Short mmCIF file of N, CA and C in Angstrom, two decimals:
data_model
loop_
_atom_site.label_atom_id
_atom_site.label_comp_id
_atom_site.label_asym_id
_atom_site.label_seq_id
_atom_site.Cartn_x
_atom_site.Cartn_y
_atom_site.Cartn_z
N ARG C 14 -199.19 66.08 88.25
CA ARG C 14 -198.93 66.90 87.38
C ARG C 14 -200.85 66.82 86.80
N SER C 15 -201.68 66.04 87.39
CA SER C 15 -203.10 66.08 86.97
C SER C 15 -204.08 66.53 88.04
N HIS C 16 -203.38 67.06 88.88
CA HIS C 16 -204.41 67.64 90.05
C HIS C 16 -205.54 68.98 88.89
N PRO C 17 -206.76 68.95 89.50
CA PRO C 17 -207.51 69.81 89.06
C PRO C 17 -207.40 70.99 89.11
N ASP C 18 -206.38 71.70 89.77
CA ASP C 18 -205.78 73.14 90.05
C ASP C 18 -204.84 73.12 89.05
N VAL C 19 -203.88 72.47 88.67
CA VAL C 19 -203.15 72.47 87.58
C VAL C 19 -203.49 72.77 86.23
N ALA C 20 -204.92 72.51 85.75
CA ALA C 20 -205.90 72.35 84.74
C ALA C 20 -206.43 74.11 84.57
N ILE C 21 -206.66 74.67 85.92
CA ILE C 21 -206.83 75.68 86.49
C ILE C 21 -205.74 76.76 85.89
N THR C 22 -204.88 76.60 86.45
CA THR C 22 -203.42 77.39 85.79
C THR C 22 -203.25 76.98 84.59
N LEU C 23 -203.69 76.23 84.01
CA LEU C 23 -202.73 76.06 82.40
C LEU C 23 -203.98 77.00 81.94
N THR C 24 -205.47 76.67 81.72
CA THR C 24 -206.34 77.59 81.62
C THR C 24 -205.94 79.03 81.57
N ASN C 25 -205.60 79.18 82.75
CA ASN C 25 -205.11 80.74 82.95
C ASN C 25 -204.11 81.33 82.13
N LEU C 26 -203.40 80.71 82.14
CA LEU C 26 -202.03 80.54 81.30
C LEU C 26 -202.47 80.79 79.73
N ALA C 27 -203.30 80.09 79.33
CA ALA C 27 -203.54 79.82 78.10
C ALA C 27 -204.52 81.10 77.54
N GLY C 28 -205.18 81.33 78.61
CA GLY C 28 -205.92 82.91 78.46
C GLY C 28 -205.01 83.86 78.21
N LEU C 29 -203.96 84.07 79.26
CA LEU C 29 -203.32 84.82 78.88
C LEU C 29 -202.42 85.24 77.57
N TYR C 30 -201.97 84.16 76.86
CA TYR C 30 -201.15 84.05 75.80
C TYR C 30 -202.59 84.45 74.46
N ARG C 31 -203.71 83.59 74.83
CA ARG C 31 -204.73 84.26 73.31
C ARG C 31 -204.84 85.59 73.68
N ASN C 32 -204.90 86.45 74.96
CA ASN C 32 -205.22 87.43 74.90
C ASN C 32 -204.02 88.69 74.49
N GLN C 33 -202.86 88.31 74.49
CA GLN C 33 -201.52 88.47 73.85
C GLN C 33 -201.38 88.14 72.18
N GLY C 34 -202.69 87.35 71.49
CA GLY C 34 -202.26 86.96 70.10
C GLY C 34 -201.45 85.73 70.04
N LYS C 35 -201.19 85.05 70.99
CA LYS C 35 -199.89 84.11 70.96
C LYS C 35 -200.64 82.83 70.75
N TYR C 36 -201.55 82.36 70.11
CA TYR C 36 -202.42 81.57 69.68
C TYR C 36 -201.74 80.13 69.88
N ALA C 37 -200.34 80.06 69.31
CA ALA C 37 -199.73 78.78 68.93
C ALA C 37 -199.13 78.10 70.26
N GLU C 38 -198.96 79.17 71.28
CA GLU C 38 -198.87 79.50 72.70
C GLU C 38 -200.03 78.56 73.72
N ALA C 39 -201.49 79.56 73.16
CA ALA C 39 -202.14 78.84 74.09
C ALA C 39 -202.51 77.51 74.00
N GLU C 40 -202.81 77.39 72.74
CA GLU C 40 -203.43 75.92 72.37
C GLU C 40 -202.76 74.52 73.12
N PRO C 41 -201.47 74.41 72.94
CA PRO C 41 -201.45 73.00 74.13
C PRO C 41 -201.62 73.15 75.56
N LEU C 42 -201.94 74.31 76.19
CA LEU C 42 -201.90 74.62 77.45
C LEU C 42 -203.43 74.04 77.03
N TYR C 43 -204.47 74.82 76.59
CA TYR C 43 -205.69 74.56 76.61
C TYR C 43 -206.09 73.03 76.65
N LEU C 44 -205.31 72.69 75.38
CA LEU C 44 -205.83 71.10 75.37
C LEU C 44 -204.78 69.89 76.92
N GLY C 45 -204.12 70.71 77.58
CA GLY C 45 -203.33 70.06 78.33
C GLY C 45 -204.60 70.15 79.64
N ALA C 46 -205.29 71.74 79.43
CA ALA C 46 -206.35 71.57 80.81
C ALA C 46 -207.17 71.10 80.41
N VAL C 47 -207.74 70.32 79.07
CA VAL C 47 -208.71 69.84 78.89
C VAL C 47 -208.81 68.81 79.34
N PHE C 48 -207.64 67.83 78.78
CA PHE C 48 -207.25 66.59 79.60
C PHE C 48 -207.32 66.52 80.93
N ILE C 49 -207.17 67.06 81.53
CA ILE C 49 -206.65 66.71 83.09
C ILE C 49 -208.47 67.26 83.47
N ALA C 50 -209.09 68.08 83.01
CA ALA C 50 -210.18 68.48 83.53
C ALA C 50 -211.14 67.26 83.13
N LEU C 51 -211.26 66.71 81.78
CA LEU C 51 -211.95 65.65 81.40
C LEU C 51 -211.60 64.70 82.48
N ARG C 52 -210.40 64.11 82.59
CA ARG C 52 -209.97 63.04 83.43
C ARG C 52 -210.48 63.00 84.78
N ARG C 53 -210.39 64.33 85.25
CA ARG C 53 -210.39 64.40 87.27
C ARG C 53 -211.51 64.84 87.43
N LEU C 54 -212.09 65.79 86.33
CA LEU C 54 -213.36 66.63 86.91
C LEU C 54 -214.65 66.12 86.25
N GLY C 55 -214.77 65.43 84.91
CA GLY C 55 -215.69 65.02 84.07
C GLY C 55 -216.53 66.21 83.29
N ILE C 56 -216.96 65.98 82.23
CA ILE C 56 -216.89 66.57 81.24
C ILE C 56 -218.24 67.69 81.89
N GLU C 57 -219.49 67.21 82.84
CA GLU C 57 -220.28 68.17 83.51
C GLU C 57 -219.49 69.32 84.18
N HIS C 58 -218.57 69.07 85.02
CA HIS C 58 -218.41 70.15 86.47
C HIS C 58 -218.07 71.52 85.26
N PRO C 59 -218.49 72.28 86.18
CA PRO C 59 -218.54 73.90 85.78
C PRO C 59 -217.01 74.32 85.21
N ASN C 60 -215.78 73.57 85.96
CA ASN C 60 -214.50 73.79 85.39
C ASN C 60 -214.18 73.69 84.39
N THR C 61 -214.65 72.02 83.74
CA THR C 61 -214.69 71.51 82.64
C THR C 61 -214.71 72.14 81.34
N GLN C 62 -216.27 72.77 81.77
CA GLN C 62 -217.34 73.52 80.42
C GLN C 62 -216.56 74.69 80.81
N THR C 63 -216.08 75.42 81.64
CA THR C 63 -215.11 77.11 81.50
C THR C 63 -213.94 76.83 80.45
N ILE C 64 -213.25 75.42 80.76
CA ILE C 64 -212.02 75.50 79.70
C ILE C 64 -212.48 75.24 78.57
N LEU C 65 -213.29 74.33 78.42
CA LEU C 65 -213.85 74.19 77.08
C LEU C 65 -214.54 75.09 76.40
N ASN C 66 -215.14 75.89 77.18
CA ASN C 66 -215.67 77.01 76.18
C ASN C 66 -214.50 78.30 76.11
N ASN C 67 -213.63 78.65 76.91
CA ASN C 67 -212.82 79.40 76.52
C ASN C 67 -211.60 78.86 75.27
N PHE C 68 -211.30 77.85 75.45
CA PHE C 68 -210.90 77.34 73.93
C PHE C 68 -211.23 77.23 73.08
N TYR C 69 -212.74 76.79 72.63
CA TYR C 69 -213.64 77.06 71.88
C TYR C 69 -213.81 78.32 71.08
N THR C 70 -214.17 79.41 72.16
CA THR C 70 -213.98 81.07 71.73
C THR C 70 -212.75 81.14 70.90
N MET C 71 -211.40 80.95 71.73
CA MET C 71 -210.11 80.99 70.99
C MET C 71 -210.03 80.64 69.34
N LEU C 72 -210.45 79.01 69.27
CA LEU C 72 -210.54 78.46 67.80
C LEU C 72 -211.67 79.15 66.64
N GLN C 73 -212.53 79.98 67.73
CA GLN C 73 -213.60 80.26 67.02
C GLN C 73 -213.13 81.30 66.36
N GLY C 74 -212.78 82.32 67.35
CA GLY C 74 -212.51 83.53 67.05
C GLY C 74 -211.40 83.79 65.46
N GLN C 75 -210.78 82.50 65.55
CA GLN C 75 -209.38 82.36 64.56
C GLN C 75 -210.03 81.81 63.24
N GLY C 76 -211.20 81.05 63.52
CA GLY C 76 -212.06 80.94 62.01
C GLY C 76 -211.67 79.44 62.11
N ARG C 77 -210.94 78.64 63.08
CA ARG C 77 -210.75 77.13 63.04
C ARG C 77 -212.01 76.36 63.34
N CYS C 78 -212.94 76.46 64.12
CA CYS C 78 -214.17 75.71 64.68
C CYS C 78 -215.39 76.35 64.05
N ALA C 79 -216.16 76.22 63.17
CA ALA C 79 -217.54 76.69 62.89
C ALA C 79 -218.63 76.12 63.90
N SER C 80 -218.57 75.15 64.57
CA SER C 80 -219.18 74.62 65.44
C SER C 80 -219.05 74.28 66.56
N VAL C 81 -219.84 73.76 67.76
CA VAL C 81 -219.42 73.24 68.60
C VAL C 81 -218.99 71.81 68.33
N GLU C 82 -219.83 70.78 67.39
CA GLU C 82 -219.53 69.67 67.08
C GLU C 82 -218.07 69.64 66.60
N GLU C 83 -217.49 70.68 65.42
CA GLU C 83 -216.33 70.44 64.97
C GLU C 83 -215.65 70.77 65.89
N PHE C 84 -215.63 71.81 66.88
CA PHE C 84 -214.70 71.66 67.76
C PHE C 84 -214.68 70.57 68.63
N MET C 85 -215.64 70.09 69.29
CA MET C 85 -215.54 68.46 70.06
C MET C 85 -214.70 67.56 69.56
N GLY C 86 -215.23 67.29 68.00
CA GLY C 86 -214.21 66.68 66.98
C GLY C 86 -212.88 66.87 67.01
N TYR C 87 -212.41 68.29 66.88
CA TYR C 87 -210.87 68.54 66.80
C TYR C 87 -210.11 68.38 68.05
N VAL C 88 -211.18 68.39 69.42
CA VAL C 88 -210.52 68.26 70.71
C VAL C 88 -210.26 66.71 70.89
N VAL C 89 -211.35 65.79 70.66
CA VAL C 89 -210.76 64.58 70.66
C VAL C 89 -209.98 63.62 70.12
N GLU C 90 -209.49 64.60 68.58
CA GLU C 90 -208.69 64.15 68.03
C GLU C 90 -207.45 64.50 68.29
N GLN C 91 -207.01 65.76 69.09
CA GLN C 91 -206.07 65.90 69.33
C GLN C 91 -205.55 65.05 70.68
N LEU C 92 -206.48 65.07 71.89
CA LEU C 92 -206.52 64.12 72.71
C LEU C 92 -205.68 62.86 72.35
N GLN C 93 -206.36 62.02 71.34
CA GLN C 93 -206.09 60.50 70.98
C GLN C 93 -204.70 60.85 70.44
N ALA C 94 -204.59 61.73 69.77
CA ALA C 94 -203.15 62.05 69.05
C ALA C 94 -202.01 62.35 69.90
N GLY C 95 -202.29 63.10 71.08
CA GLY C 95 -201.54 63.28 72.14
C GLY C 95 -201.47 62.04 73.27
#
C-alpha cells in the first residue's frame, strides 16, 4: 500500500472527487497520497510537489488555508494525528 504508484492513484481519485465537489471524500485520499509520497519519494520529488499543490489548491478554494505555511501546518498536524 505504500508504493509511490498508489500515491498517484490516490491523488487522481481525490482530484475526481474534488472536481465533483466531494471535498470530504477527497481530503483523506490526498492525505494518504501525501503520506506515501513524503515517505517514499521525499519532499523535493516532483510527484510529491504535485500532490501537495493539488491538495493545497482544494483547501485554498474552500477558504480553509490562506497561506502555504498554514497548509503545511495543517498537513503535519493531520499526518501526526493519523
